[in-house]
């Protein structure tokens, strides 16, 4: 019996039970494909990071004695399409059994089911052995419930997996320390130097160019610094524990003109490619905390655990509960086009300029930049969620649809009508001013709503509330803001709306 086992680019889990034994009759198939580079335009660093990680993974498998067929992107015999590659390998290697790990994207799940239905060989799907939860666990947990509150799901996960628990009670006698995690960064504590990895990306980069893959964004061969092997991912995890965890929670929501990463872990690529499992990340971080309780407070570690045990598993559950309809939702009926400056960073708004330029330079922005700067602006200017989604899916190193889509279309654009968030994440400039030093360095005046140099976020915020007030009329969490809108002087509101229309119609000037 000869087996062909497919490994997709985000299935680099070396701890998977598939690899426990070496079997000469089992061939692992890995392929860099245009099918995967072209479904949306990707940041060059994202393509390089995935291909390099796949190559390192294949080399590791081979060094352990496993049989591997690997198609590089520029190889002449690469059919660039999953179905063609699988069929060709089955014929060429006289395969009797085809096996794959369940993909995390709906698109690939459907494609693999279709491929298997036409194969003459037997086929079988396996779990990826990566997540804490199955695809359906969230759906089962919320069965019969109207509100899918993340906090409820998170508490269940803490109890079920016994993370940061003392018996049945949460460690620190509180489930959530979110309120403590809102400091502005003013250089109070130094930010440690970045960890650096020694890797050569020139070969992969040349092949991507040779294969004419369309990408965007910047890459510097000397500065490329994403971990692309399990060994480097583990180093990044240790680095986070030793250097960044002490202030992770404190500055989780902070933004700063000179600090791109602050105390964020940058572990999302390592986890989303499955080189690291969420369980080992959480367990390592919690163990480190327990060994260093004199230096690290519970609010730092709880903040971090909530992102992974809570949010990451939660958005995956929402994705599988709501797909495929979720990808088409546009509850607020937004239809504007994505501004051209999303591809250049050329805008006078310092917050947008910093967050976009950083995304184009690093293929990374941290959560609050994604949510409260770029996402906030996209929603306030009422951009079509398809365009917002395509940008987010392409630009970030960690963007894979199962996690990108609920975050972008749901949490950030409210296009799902509130399945994921109980109110839209919109704000005027004052929130941005509170959490960053952006406004102090901006062309616009954060205190002004409709003057010549009024902060566009202020104008657009009140205009958004006014345009969507019917939609949110019964949303209690929006009550206070809608009441303020009602009390606004009509002349002032008219001026705001006029200015907001000018911004939306002449967006590239701003
Ligand atoms: P840290 O701040 O160090 O957090 C630790 C880990 O928690 C992250 O690595 C990540 O795995 C997890 N995490 C934190 N927040 C979330 C969340 N909301 N959903 C899922 N996991 C979370 N994350 C992605 O992995 N891929 C995406 O495509 C993606 N798109 C996003 C789009 C928008 C509009 C928003 C608001 C958020 C998005 N996120 C996405 C979530 C989050 O912004 C990133 O996971 C995080 O910025 C990655 O950087 P980090 O590893 O330094 O995170
Ligand atoms: Fe952004 Fe407005 Fe502040 Fe400028 S003033 S940085 S546009 S929030």
XYZ file of C-alpha atoms and ligand atoms in Angstrom:
571
model
C 0.000 0.000 0.000
C 1.457 3.349 -1.051
C 0.220 6.500 0.681
C 0.372 10.096 -0.463
C -0.020 12.632 2.349
C -0.617 16.244 1.453
C 0.817 19.034 3.608
C -0.451 22.537 2.908
C 1.724 25.614 3.499
C 0.068 26.387 6.844
C 0.272 22.789 8.103
C 3.850 22.788 9.350
C 3.158 20.957 12.589
C 6.222 18.792 13.182
C 4.625 17.395 16.363
C 1.739 15.824 14.400
C 1.187 12.103 14.976
C 1.745 11.514 11.248
C 5.466 11.910 11.819
C 5.827 9.518 14.755
C 6.975 6.701 12.470
C 9.059 6.705 9.328
C 7.507 4.621 6.564
C 9.101 4.308 3.129
C 5.675 3.699 1.579
C 4.336 7.035 2.805
C 5.186 10.029 0.644
C 4.617 13.579 1.857
C 3.606 16.070 -0.816
C 4.326 19.780 -0.484
C 3.890 22.356 -3.232
C 4.411 26.078 -3.609
C 1.589 26.974 -6.001
C 0.323 29.972 -7.909
C -3.131 28.834 -6.869
C -2.128 29.967 -3.371
C -0.126 33.061 -4.287
C -2.741 34.460 -6.665
C -6.161 34.202 -4.945
C -5.393 37.648 -3.531
C -2.367 39.933 -4.002
C 0.028 39.198 -1.122
C 2.794 41.087 0.629
C 6.178 39.843 -0.616
C 7.323 39.032 2.943
C 4.294 36.811 3.431
C 5.066 34.747 0.317
C 8.759 34.495 1.242
C 7.963 33.524 4.838
C 5.563 30.751 3.828
C 7.829 29.303 1.122
C 10.923 29.417 3.303
C 9.094 27.797 6.218
C 7.751 25.078 3.913
C 11.240 24.391 2.571
C 12.729 24.229 6.049
C 9.931 21.897 7.115
C 10.478 19.604 4.093
C 14.239 19.506 4.778
C 13.551 18.600 8.382
C 11.223 15.764 7.355
C 13.816 14.442 4.893
C 16.560 14.591 7.509
C 14.419 12.384 9.737
C 14.089 9.797 6.959
C 10.627 10.669 5.582
C 9.940 10.580 1.848
C 9.046 14.036 0.516
C 8.028 15.320 -2.920
C 8.464 19.091 -3.038
C 7.481 21.439 -5.862
C 9.244 24.793 -5.800
C 7.345 27.740 -7.261
C 9.647 28.089 -10.273
C 10.018 24.353 -11.029
C 9.149 23.504 -14.634
C 7.153 20.423 -13.661
C 5.029 22.419 -11.149
C 1.417 22.406 -12.392
C 0.665 25.290 -9.927
C -2.763 23.833 -9.136
C -3.626 21.515 -6.257
C -5.830 19.109 -8.202
C -3.370 18.699 -11.061
C -0.447 18.156 -8.694
C -2.257 15.566 -6.587
C -3.541 13.649 -9.624
C -0.123 13.665 -11.263
C 1.620 12.384 -8.119
C -0.967 9.648 -7.598
C -0.337 8.359 -11.114
C 3.428 8.758 -11.095
C 4.003 7.101 -7.714
C 1.220 4.496 -8.058
C -0.536 5.682 -4.930
C -3.354 3.621 -3.434
C -4.303 5.945 -0.519
C -4.530 9.729 -0.450
C -4.558 11.505 2.924
C -4.719 15.137 3.966
C -5.088 17.265 7.087
C -8.295 19.274 7.384
C -7.623 22.710 5.900
C -8.512 25.778 7.932
C -9.877 27.675 4.971
C -13.336 27.003 3.587
C -12.015 27.470 0.021
C -9.443 24.666 0.388
C -11.780 22.445 2.355
C -14.248 22.539 -0.516
C -11.560 22.032 -3.131
C -10.104 19.010 -1.354
C -13.511 17.407 -0.894
C -14.124 17.878 -4.628
C -10.745 16.446 -5.540
C -11.305 13.408 -3.325
C -14.724 12.765 -4.846
C -13.103 12.315 -8.268
C -10.082 10.240 -7.209
C -10.023 6.520 -7.880
C -7.869 5.953 -4.805
C -9.220 5.875 -1.248
C -8.921 9.127 0.657
C -8.996 10.181 4.306
C -8.889 13.490 6.189
C -7.102 13.955 9.540
C -7.237 16.634 12.181
C -4.296 19.068 12.145
C -3.789 18.468 15.898
C -3.152 22.187 16.300
C -6.106 24.006 17.861
C -7.597 23.586 21.322
C -11.073 23.330 19.791
C -12.617 21.434 16.901
C -14.312 23.289 14.049
C -17.704 22.853 15.706
C -16.985 23.269 19.418
C -17.972 26.939 19.526
C -21.222 26.241 17.662
C -22.078 23.535 20.189
C -21.133 25.764 23.142
C -23.437 28.579 21.999
C -26.289 26.278 20.908
C -29.595 28.070 21.569
C -27.885 31.319 22.661
C -28.622 34.651 20.980
C -25.373 36.364 21.882
C -22.064 34.693 21.098
C -20.091 36.473 23.800
C -16.346 35.865 23.622
C -16.011 36.326 27.390
C -18.320 33.356 28.072
C -16.425 31.174 25.609
C -13.100 32.261 27.117
C -14.148 31.382 30.665
C -15.304 27.949 29.515
C -11.900 27.461 27.838
C -10.006 28.530 30.966
C -11.947 26.019 33.045
C -11.886 23.212 30.509
C -8.133 23.445 29.885
C -7.320 24.492 33.422
C -5.329 27.548 32.393
C -4.595 30.203 35.071
C -7.026 28.513 37.461
C -6.880 27.820 41.184
C -9.431 25.085 41.605
C -12.632 26.454 40.117
C -11.553 30.091 40.555
C -9.485 32.215 38.170
C -5.966 33.050 39.312
C -5.893 36.593 40.737
C -9.636 36.221 41.551
C -10.585 37.936 38.329
C -11.275 36.479 34.888
C -10.291 39.517 32.932
C -7.762 42.291 33.550
C -8.598 44.235 30.402
C -9.210 47.442 32.340
C -5.614 47.401 33.665
C -4.188 46.976 30.184
C -4.670 50.441 28.778
C -1.508 52.435 29.390
C -0.212 54.971 26.901
C 3.450 54.393 26.010
C 5.601 57.408 26.794
C 8.968 55.689 26.948
C 8.428 54.843 30.669
C 10.211 51.516 30.140
C 12.729 50.748 27.400
C 11.672 48.419 24.591
C 14.189 45.584 24.254
C 16.029 45.144 20.945
C 14.379 42.773 18.513
C 15.478 39.158 18.338
C 17.213 38.492 15.011
C 17.293 35.350 12.913
C 20.032 34.395 10.547
C 18.514 33.295 7.279
C 19.156 33.584 3.573
C 16.116 34.568 1.562
C 17.776 35.486 -1.733
C 17.146 32.116 -3.396
C 13.413 32.101 -2.622
C 13.074 35.742 -3.586
C 14.688 35.165 -6.983
C 12.448 32.195 -7.678
C 9.323 34.178 -6.780
C 10.426 36.838 -9.253
C 11.252 34.221 -11.909
C 7.760 32.736 -11.517
C 6.246 36.211 -12.091
C 4.253 36.200 -8.868
C 2.564 39.557 -8.322
C 3.225 40.860 -4.823
C 3.389 44.207 -3.059
C 5.106 45.686 -0.009
C 8.757 45.993 0.897
C 11.432 43.442 1.623
C 15.065 43.895 2.565
C 17.155 40.729 2.262
C 19.364 41.862 5.131
C 16.508 42.740 7.466
C 13.939 39.992 6.830
C 13.232 38.847 10.348
C 10.358 36.368 10.597
C 11.069 32.968 12.139
C 10.761 30.314 9.406
C 11.775 27.169 11.258
C 10.476 25.537 14.394
C 13.781 26.198 16.099
C 13.548 29.943 15.424
C 9.864 30.027 16.409
C 10.784 28.487 19.773
C 13.508 31.117 20.151
C 10.937 33.834 19.459
C 8.656 32.375 22.125
C 11.474 32.325 24.706
C 12.446 35.836 23.710
C 8.876 37.001 24.307
C 8.762 35.413 27.768
C 12.098 36.807 28.847
C 11.855 40.294 27.362
C 8.314 41.371 26.533
C 5.842 39.565 28.769
C 6.547 41.845 31.775
C 4.781 44.729 29.985
C 2.628 42.937 27.410
C -0.682 43.717 29.081
C 0.221 47.245 30.200
C 0.892 48.499 26.663
C -1.296 46.075 24.702
C -3.447 48.899 23.301
C -0.732 51.552 23.055
C 0.586 53.021 19.800
C 3.715 55.073 19.211
C 5.264 56.847 16.201
C 8.738 55.361 16.847
C 7.775 51.906 18.096
C 6.321 49.424 15.647
C 6.130 46.378 17.866
C 6.096 47.619 21.483
C 5.626 44.528 23.690
C 3.738 42.389 21.173
C 4.958 38.842 20.678
C 4.864 38.629 16.863
C 4.094 34.947 17.273
C 1.064 34.948 14.968
C 2.968 33.714 11.911
C 4.663 30.977 13.941
C 1.259 29.809 15.172
C -0.774 30.293 11.995
C 1.747 28.272 9.992
C 1.461 25.724 12.853
C 5.191 25.646 13.545
C 4.132 26.396 17.126
C 0.943 25.141 18.737
C -1.258 27.514 20.744
C -1.102 25.045 23.614
C 2.677 25.093 23.864
C 2.697 28.895 23.613
C 0.134 29.270 26.412
C 1.777 26.611 28.605
C 5.261 28.099 28.148
C 4.064 31.613 28.940
C 2.057 30.530 32.011
C 4.962 28.421 33.325
C 7.348 31.352 32.839
C 4.949 33.602 34.727
C 4.717 31.163 37.634
C 8.511 30.986 37.845
C 8.750 34.793 37.824
C 5.754 35.990 39.809
C 7.911 38.584 41.585
C 8.571 40.351 38.271
C 5.444 39.686 36.237
C 1.896 40.538 37.222
C -1.155 38.422 36.440
C -2.635 41.163 34.238
C 0.233 40.780 31.735
C -0.129 37.043 31.408
C -3.949 36.948 31.507
C -4.024 39.563 28.712
C -1.829 37.342 26.585
C -3.624 34.080 27.352
C -6.986 35.697 26.501
C -5.753 36.499 22.992
C -4.808 32.912 22.245
C -7.043 30.669 24.346
C -9.919 33.133 23.904
C -9.878 35.239 20.762
C -7.909 32.972 18.451
C -10.073 29.902 19.115
C -13.228 32.032 19.194
C -12.727 33.596 15.742
C -11.957 30.177 14.290
C -15.221 28.842 15.730
C -17.173 31.810 14.333
C -15.584 31.226 10.928
C -16.725 27.595 10.744
C -20.112 28.412 12.211
C -20.884 31.166 9.717
C -19.091 30.223 6.502
C -19.673 30.449 3.578
C -22.237 33.277 4.007
C -19.950 35.260 6.286
C -17.613 36.184 3.413
C -20.451 37.991 1.612
C -21.964 39.925 4.505
C -22.275 43.710 4.274
C -24.827 44.560 6.973
C -24.115 48.296 6.935
C -24.284 48.416 3.143
C -20.960 50.138 2.707
C -19.844 50.574 -0.883
C -16.983 53.071 -1.077
C -13.664 52.213 -2.691
C -10.429 51.565 -0.838
C -8.272 54.721 -1.019
C -5.108 54.436 -3.123
C -3.021 55.508 -0.106
C -3.631 52.095 1.493
C -0.987 50.891 -1.010
C 1.493 53.718 -0.432
C 0.958 55.149 3.049
C 0.879 58.643 1.546
C -1.601 60.562 3.691
C -1.374 63.561 6.004
C -3.074 61.695 8.840
C -0.119 60.619 10.995
C -1.963 57.684 12.541
C -2.915 56.250 9.140
C 0.455 57.079 7.621
C 2.282 55.264 10.427
C 0.008 52.218 10.541
C -0.141 51.733 6.759
C 3.548 52.418 6.089
C 4.476 49.997 8.830
C 2.174 47.357 7.326
C 3.792 47.800 3.917
C 7.305 47.741 5.388
C 6.918 44.920 7.877
C 3.827 42.935 6.771
C 2.788 43.607 10.363
C 0.766 46.006 12.453
C -0.360 45.206 15.951
C -3.955 44.673 16.967
C -4.927 48.224 17.886
C -3.381 49.646 14.729
C -5.375 47.110 12.688
C -8.590 47.732 14.629
C -8.658 51.338 15.809
C -6.623 53.046 13.088
C -6.940 51.330 9.698
C -10.132 49.384 10.477
C -11.749 52.366 12.182
C -10.967 54.646 9.237
C -12.220 52.048 6.719
C -15.529 51.747 8.541
C -15.964 55.476 9.092
C -15.370 56.100 5.378
C -17.764 53.247 4.609
C -15.494 51.213 2.360
C -16.923 48.025 0.893
C -15.929 45.142 3.203
C -14.769 43.072 0.190
C -12.084 45.646 -0.504
C -11.111 45.929 3.150
C -10.905 42.146 3.431
C -8.735 41.748 0.342
C -6.291 44.341 1.665
C -6.021 42.755 5.123
C -5.757 39.249 3.668
C -2.900 40.335 1.436
C -0.879 42.626 3.647
C -0.306 40.783 6.932
C 2.194 37.998 7.421
C -0.320 36.107 9.587
C -3.371 36.597 7.359
C -5.133 33.349 6.610
C -8.837 33.572 5.898
C -10.102 31.690 8.976
C -8.596 34.326 11.263
C -8.501 37.356 8.957
C -12.153 37.269 7.909
C -13.907 37.301 11.328
C -11.463 39.926 12.556
C -11.814 42.204 9.552
C -15.345 41.736 8.281
C -16.740 40.988 11.728
C -14.872 42.693 14.540
C -13.530 45.629 12.587
C -16.141 46.359 9.878
C -19.332 45.169 11.650
C -20.350 43.755 8.260
C -21.739 40.659 10.012
C -24.361 42.822 11.736
C -23.004 42.087 15.214
C -22.420 38.324 15.234
C -18.951 38.879 16.640
C -18.974 42.343 18.204
C -21.796 43.880 20.216
C -21.073 47.338 18.800
C -18.964 48.749 15.989
C -15.345 49.552 16.799
C -15.444 53.190 15.720
C -13.979 56.178 17.480
C -13.186 59.821 16.971
C -9.645 61.155 17.222
C -9.820 61.423 21.016
C -9.384 57.657 21.522
C -6.364 57.696 19.188
C -4.940 60.663 21.080
C -5.478 58.880 24.382
C -3.635 55.742 23.280
C -0.819 57.181 21.158
C 1.459 60.112 20.433
C 0.263 60.227 16.812
C -1.862 63.371 17.157
C 0.959 65.449 18.612
C 2.807 64.956 15.320
C -0.112 65.375 12.922
C -1.090 67.902 10.269
C -4.634 67.774 11.687
C -6.060 69.083 14.941
C -7.492 66.321 17.088
C -9.687 68.782 18.994
C -11.472 70.129 15.894
C -14.528 68.635 14.141
C -15.155 70.778 11.070
C -12.499 73.484 10.669
C -9.863 73.572 7.934
C -7.516 71.283 9.864
C -10.142 69.248 11.719
C -9.100 65.669 12.492
C -10.870 63.551 9.827
C -11.677 60.894 12.423
C -13.798 63.424 14.367
C -15.796 64.554 11.352
C -16.240 61.061 9.970
C -17.239 59.629 13.359
C -20.275 61.885 13.831
C -21.213 61.529 10.192
C -21.075 57.722 10.516
C -23.315 57.778 13.590
C -25.779 60.005 11.796
C -25.826 57.888 8.628
C -26.217 54.598 10.510
C -28.459 55.801 13.365
C -31.497 53.847 12.161
C -29.464 50.657 12.004
C -28.197 51.063 15.575
C -31.396 52.513 17.046
C -32.024 49.403 19.184
C -28.419 48.751 20.136
C -28.162 49.604 23.842
C -24.388 49.904 23.728
C -24.745 52.702 21.168
C -27.416 54.536 23.202
C -25.150 57.086 24.843
C -23.465 58.149 21.591
C -26.760 58.297 19.707
C -28.194 60.491 22.471
C -25.246 62.850 22.136
C -25.853 62.945 18.400
C -29.517 63.800 18.993
C -28.511 66.689 21.224
C -26.032 68.086 18.744
C -26.710 71.551 17.383
C -28.261 70.955 13.887
C -26.086 73.612 12.292
C -22.967 72.006 13.707
C -24.087 68.608 12.483
C -24.772 70.004 9.013
C -21.234 71.436 8.881
C -19.810 68.117 10.024
C -21.721 66.232 7.361
C -20.650 68.616 4.653
C -17.038 68.214 5.703
C -17.362 64.420 5.961
C -18.729 64.230 2.418
C -15.808 66.311 1.241
C -13.394 63.925 2.934
C -15.032 60.841 1.439
C -15.204 62.349 -2.055
C -11.647 63.728 -1.969
C -10.094 61.100 0.239
C -6.702 61.035 -1.497
C -6.117 64.690 -0.532
C -6.308 63.921 3.145
P 0.116 39.646 20.199
O -0.455 40.974 20.494
O 1.428 39.324 20.774
O -0.968 38.556 20.661
C -0.615 37.192 20.843
C -1.386 36.282 19.934
O -2.770 36.327 20.210
C -1.283 36.592 18.461
O -0.091 36.071 17.920
C -2.511 35.911 17.914
O -2.268 34.572 17.613
C -3.500 35.976 19.058
N -4.528 36.991 18.819
C -4.600 38.227 19.337
N -5.736 38.834 18.958
C -6.365 37.974 18.141
C -7.573 38.040 17.420
N -8.369 39.106 17.455
N -7.903 36.986 16.675
C -7.127 35.905 16.627
N -5.977 35.784 17.290
C -5.610 36.814 18.053
N -4.601 37.807 13.438
C -4.084 36.876 12.639
O -3.434 35.943 13.139
N -4.285 36.890 11.298
C -4.993 37.887 10.697
O -5.164 37.888 9.484
C -5.536 38.915 11.524
N -6.238 39.928 10.978
C -6.743 40.904 11.784
C -7.505 41.921 11.211
C -8.058 42.901 12.000
C -8.902 43.983 11.384
C -7.848 42.869 13.389
C -8.455 43.903 14.251
C -7.105 41.867 13.957
C -6.542 40.869 13.179
N -5.794 39.817 13.748
C -5.292 38.837 12.921
C -5.635 39.686 15.193
C -4.365 40.362 15.771
O -4.311 41.699 15.354
C -3.092 39.643 15.364
O -3.197 38.283 15.689
C -1.869 40.199 16.095
O -1.745 41.575 15.810
C -0.629 39.451 15.692
O 0.509 40.026 16.279
P 1.241 39.393 17.540
O 1.578 37.979 17.255
O 2.359 40.305 17.884
O 0.106 39.456 18.606
Fe -5.063 60.642 13.394
Fe -6.662 62.751 13.789
Fe -4.716 62.208 15.511
Fe -4.119 63.087 13.062
S -5.215 64.193 14.648
S -3.132 61.420 14.160
S -5.721 62.130 11.868
S -6.472 60.924 15.090
